[in-house]
Coordinates of C-alpha atoms in Angstrom, one line a residue:
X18 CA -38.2 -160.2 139.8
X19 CA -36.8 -156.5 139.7
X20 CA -40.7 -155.6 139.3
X21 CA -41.9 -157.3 142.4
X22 CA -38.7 -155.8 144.4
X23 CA -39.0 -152.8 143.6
X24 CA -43.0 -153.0 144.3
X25 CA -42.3 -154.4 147.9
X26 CA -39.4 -151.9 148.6
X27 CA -42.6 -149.2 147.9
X28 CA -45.1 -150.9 149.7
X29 CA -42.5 -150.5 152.8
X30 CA -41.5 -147.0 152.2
X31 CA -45.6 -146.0 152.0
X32 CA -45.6 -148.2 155.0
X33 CA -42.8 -145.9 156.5
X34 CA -44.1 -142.7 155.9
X35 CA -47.8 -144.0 157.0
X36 CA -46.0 -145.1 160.5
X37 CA -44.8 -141.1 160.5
X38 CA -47.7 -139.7 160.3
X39 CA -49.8 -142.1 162.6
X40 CA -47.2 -141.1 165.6
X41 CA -47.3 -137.3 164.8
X42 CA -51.2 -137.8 164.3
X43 CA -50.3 -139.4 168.1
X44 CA -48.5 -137.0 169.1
X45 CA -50.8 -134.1 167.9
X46 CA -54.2 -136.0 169.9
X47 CA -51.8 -136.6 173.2
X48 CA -50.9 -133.1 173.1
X49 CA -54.1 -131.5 172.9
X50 CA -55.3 -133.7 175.7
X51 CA -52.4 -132.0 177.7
X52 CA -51.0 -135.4 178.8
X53 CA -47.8 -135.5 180.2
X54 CA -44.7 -134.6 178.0
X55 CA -42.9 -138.2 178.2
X56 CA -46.1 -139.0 176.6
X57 CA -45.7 -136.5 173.9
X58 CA -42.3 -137.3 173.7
X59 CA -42.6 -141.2 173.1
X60 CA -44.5 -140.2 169.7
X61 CA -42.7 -137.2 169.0
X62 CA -39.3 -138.4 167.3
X63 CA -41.0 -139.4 164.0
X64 CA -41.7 -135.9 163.6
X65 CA -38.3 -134.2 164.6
X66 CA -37.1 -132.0 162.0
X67 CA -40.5 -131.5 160.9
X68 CA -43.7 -128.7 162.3
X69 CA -44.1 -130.6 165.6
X70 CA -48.2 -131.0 166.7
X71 CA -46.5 -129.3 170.3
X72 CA -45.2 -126.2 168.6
X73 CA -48.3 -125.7 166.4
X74 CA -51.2 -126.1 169.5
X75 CA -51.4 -122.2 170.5
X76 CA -51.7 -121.3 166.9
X77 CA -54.5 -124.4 166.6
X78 CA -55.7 -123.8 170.0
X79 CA -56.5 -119.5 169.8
X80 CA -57.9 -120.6 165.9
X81 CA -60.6 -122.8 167.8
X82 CA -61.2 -120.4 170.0
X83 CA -62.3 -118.1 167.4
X84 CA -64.1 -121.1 166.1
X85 CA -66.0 -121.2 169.5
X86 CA -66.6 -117.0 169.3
X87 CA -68.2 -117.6 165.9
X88 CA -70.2 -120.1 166.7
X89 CA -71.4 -117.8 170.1
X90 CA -72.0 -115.3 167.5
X91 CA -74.4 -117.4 165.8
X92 CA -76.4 -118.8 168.7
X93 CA -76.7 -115.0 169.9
X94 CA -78.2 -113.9 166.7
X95 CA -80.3 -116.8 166.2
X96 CA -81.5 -116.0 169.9
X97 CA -82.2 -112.3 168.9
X98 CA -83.8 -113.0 165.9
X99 CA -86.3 -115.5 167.6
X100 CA -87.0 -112.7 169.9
X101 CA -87.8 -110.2 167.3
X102 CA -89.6 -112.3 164.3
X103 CA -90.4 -115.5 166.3
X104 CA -89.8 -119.3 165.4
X105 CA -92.6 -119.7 163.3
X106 CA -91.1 -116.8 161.0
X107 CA -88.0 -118.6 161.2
X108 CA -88.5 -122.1 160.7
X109 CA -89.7 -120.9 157.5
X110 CA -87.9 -120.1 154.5
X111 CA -86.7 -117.0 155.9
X112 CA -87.0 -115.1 151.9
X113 CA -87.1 -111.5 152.5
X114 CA -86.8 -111.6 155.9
X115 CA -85.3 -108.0 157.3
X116 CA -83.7 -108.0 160.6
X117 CA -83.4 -105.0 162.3
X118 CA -81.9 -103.7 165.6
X119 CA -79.5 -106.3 167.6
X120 CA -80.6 -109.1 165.5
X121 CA -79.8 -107.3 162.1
X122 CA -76.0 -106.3 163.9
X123 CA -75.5 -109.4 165.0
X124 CA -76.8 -110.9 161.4
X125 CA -73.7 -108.7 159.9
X126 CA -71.5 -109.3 162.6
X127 CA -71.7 -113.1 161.9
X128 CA -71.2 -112.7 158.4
X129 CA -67.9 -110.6 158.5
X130 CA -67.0 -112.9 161.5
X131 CA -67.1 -116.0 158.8
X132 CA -65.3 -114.3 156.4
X133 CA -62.9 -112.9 158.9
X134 CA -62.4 -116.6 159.6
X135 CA -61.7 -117.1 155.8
X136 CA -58.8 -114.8 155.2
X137 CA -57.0 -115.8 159.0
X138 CA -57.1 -119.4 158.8
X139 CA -54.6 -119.8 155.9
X140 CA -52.4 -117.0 157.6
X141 CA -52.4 -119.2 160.6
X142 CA -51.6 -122.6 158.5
X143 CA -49.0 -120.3 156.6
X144 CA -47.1 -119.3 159.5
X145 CA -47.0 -122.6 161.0
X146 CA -45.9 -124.5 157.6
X147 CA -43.2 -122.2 156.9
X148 CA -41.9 -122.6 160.7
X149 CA -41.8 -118.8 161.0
X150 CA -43.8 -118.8 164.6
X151 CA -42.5 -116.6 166.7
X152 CA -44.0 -114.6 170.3
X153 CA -44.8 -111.6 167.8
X154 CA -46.8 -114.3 165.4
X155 CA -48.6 -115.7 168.6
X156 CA -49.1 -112.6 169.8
X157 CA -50.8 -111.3 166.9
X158 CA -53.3 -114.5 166.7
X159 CA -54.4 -113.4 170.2
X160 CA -54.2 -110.3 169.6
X161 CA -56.8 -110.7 166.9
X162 CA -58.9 -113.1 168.8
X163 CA -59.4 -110.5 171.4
X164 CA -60.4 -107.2 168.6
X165 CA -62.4 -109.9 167.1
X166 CA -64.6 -111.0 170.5
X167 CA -64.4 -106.7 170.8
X168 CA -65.8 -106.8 167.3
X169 CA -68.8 -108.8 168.2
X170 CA -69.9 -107.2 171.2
X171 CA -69.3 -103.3 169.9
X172 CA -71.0 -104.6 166.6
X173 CA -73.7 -105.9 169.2
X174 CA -74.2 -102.6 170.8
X175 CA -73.7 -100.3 167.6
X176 CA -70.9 -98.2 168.7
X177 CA -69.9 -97.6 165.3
X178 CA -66.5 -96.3 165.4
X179 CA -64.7 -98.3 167.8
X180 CA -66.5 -101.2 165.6
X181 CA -64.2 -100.0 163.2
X182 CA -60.8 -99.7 165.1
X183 CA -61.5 -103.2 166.5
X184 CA -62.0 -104.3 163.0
X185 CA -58.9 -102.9 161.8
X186 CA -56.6 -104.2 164.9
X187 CA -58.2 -107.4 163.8
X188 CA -57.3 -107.1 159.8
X189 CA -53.8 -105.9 160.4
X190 CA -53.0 -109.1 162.4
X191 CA -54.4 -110.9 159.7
X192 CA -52.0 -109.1 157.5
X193 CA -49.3 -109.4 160.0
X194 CA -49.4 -112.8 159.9
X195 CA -49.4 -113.4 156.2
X196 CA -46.3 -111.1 156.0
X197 CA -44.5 -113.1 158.5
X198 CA -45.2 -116.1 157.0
X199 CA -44.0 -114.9 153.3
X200 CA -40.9 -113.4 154.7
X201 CA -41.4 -109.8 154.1

């Protein structure tokens, strides 16, 4: 008996914690669709005292944006390669294949742009787990979303040392934010 009781009074509490995290999953969804806050606000008190899905959406929403700037990367260097090698050359298996110019830039923007990506997405999911957001953390996440965007157009163009400076603006938010999140 003490077996089955203490298997149902579990069953209940995983039951409990699932209901939590279906209303802040609620919450989170009716938030992003920018519905109004009594809304937000039905769903919302399972998750007080917790990371609300509210106060985490500029951090969420500037990170898809960067998502979005990536991804524009990529079309434009797929575009600029087509122009230079042709779809042929690159429908095939693309071994050895040297892109030069614009198309070769944006190539090596893309990469760095990934890996950028990389090393700011845990920052951002630090920050926001360790509830230290603040206007200077939100400002740095835009502030890097703009020196990257910078990034991809000077890397575009070949202006090679404000590539650089808008490439280090871009790395010290990154580091900004991981230092904000561990306290330092």
């Amino acid at each position: 008996m003490g077996k089955v009781l203490a298997h149902s009074i579990n069953l209940r509490a995983e039951a409990s914690i699932s209901s939590i995290l279906s209303r802040c999953v609620v919450a989170h969804v009716l938030g992003i669709l920018r519905l109004p806050s009594e809304h937000v606000d039905a769903y919302t008190p399972a998750c007080r005292g917790r990371v609300t899905f509210r106060r985490l959406q500029p951090f969420f929403y500037t990170g898809s944006l960067y998502g979005v700037l990536v991804l524009a990367t990529v079309l434009a260097q797929v575009l600029a390669a087509l122009l230079q090698v042709g779809l042929p050359t690159l429908a095939g298996n693309r071994e050895a294949l040297l892109l030069t110019g614009v198309a070769g830039r944006l190539e090596r923007s893309v990469n760095n742009a990934v890996v950028a990506l990389a090393m700011v997405a845990p920052a951002v999911f630090a920050v926001t787990l360790t509830q230290t957001t603040s206007a200077h953390t939100a400002s740095a996440v835009l502030v890097f979303l703009i020196a990257r965007l910078a990034y991809a157009v000077i890397y575009a163009f070949g202006i090679p040392y404000l590539r650089t400076l808008t490439w280090l603006v871009g790395f010290g938010c990154t580091l900004f934010l991981y230092t904000a999140a561990l306290g330092v």
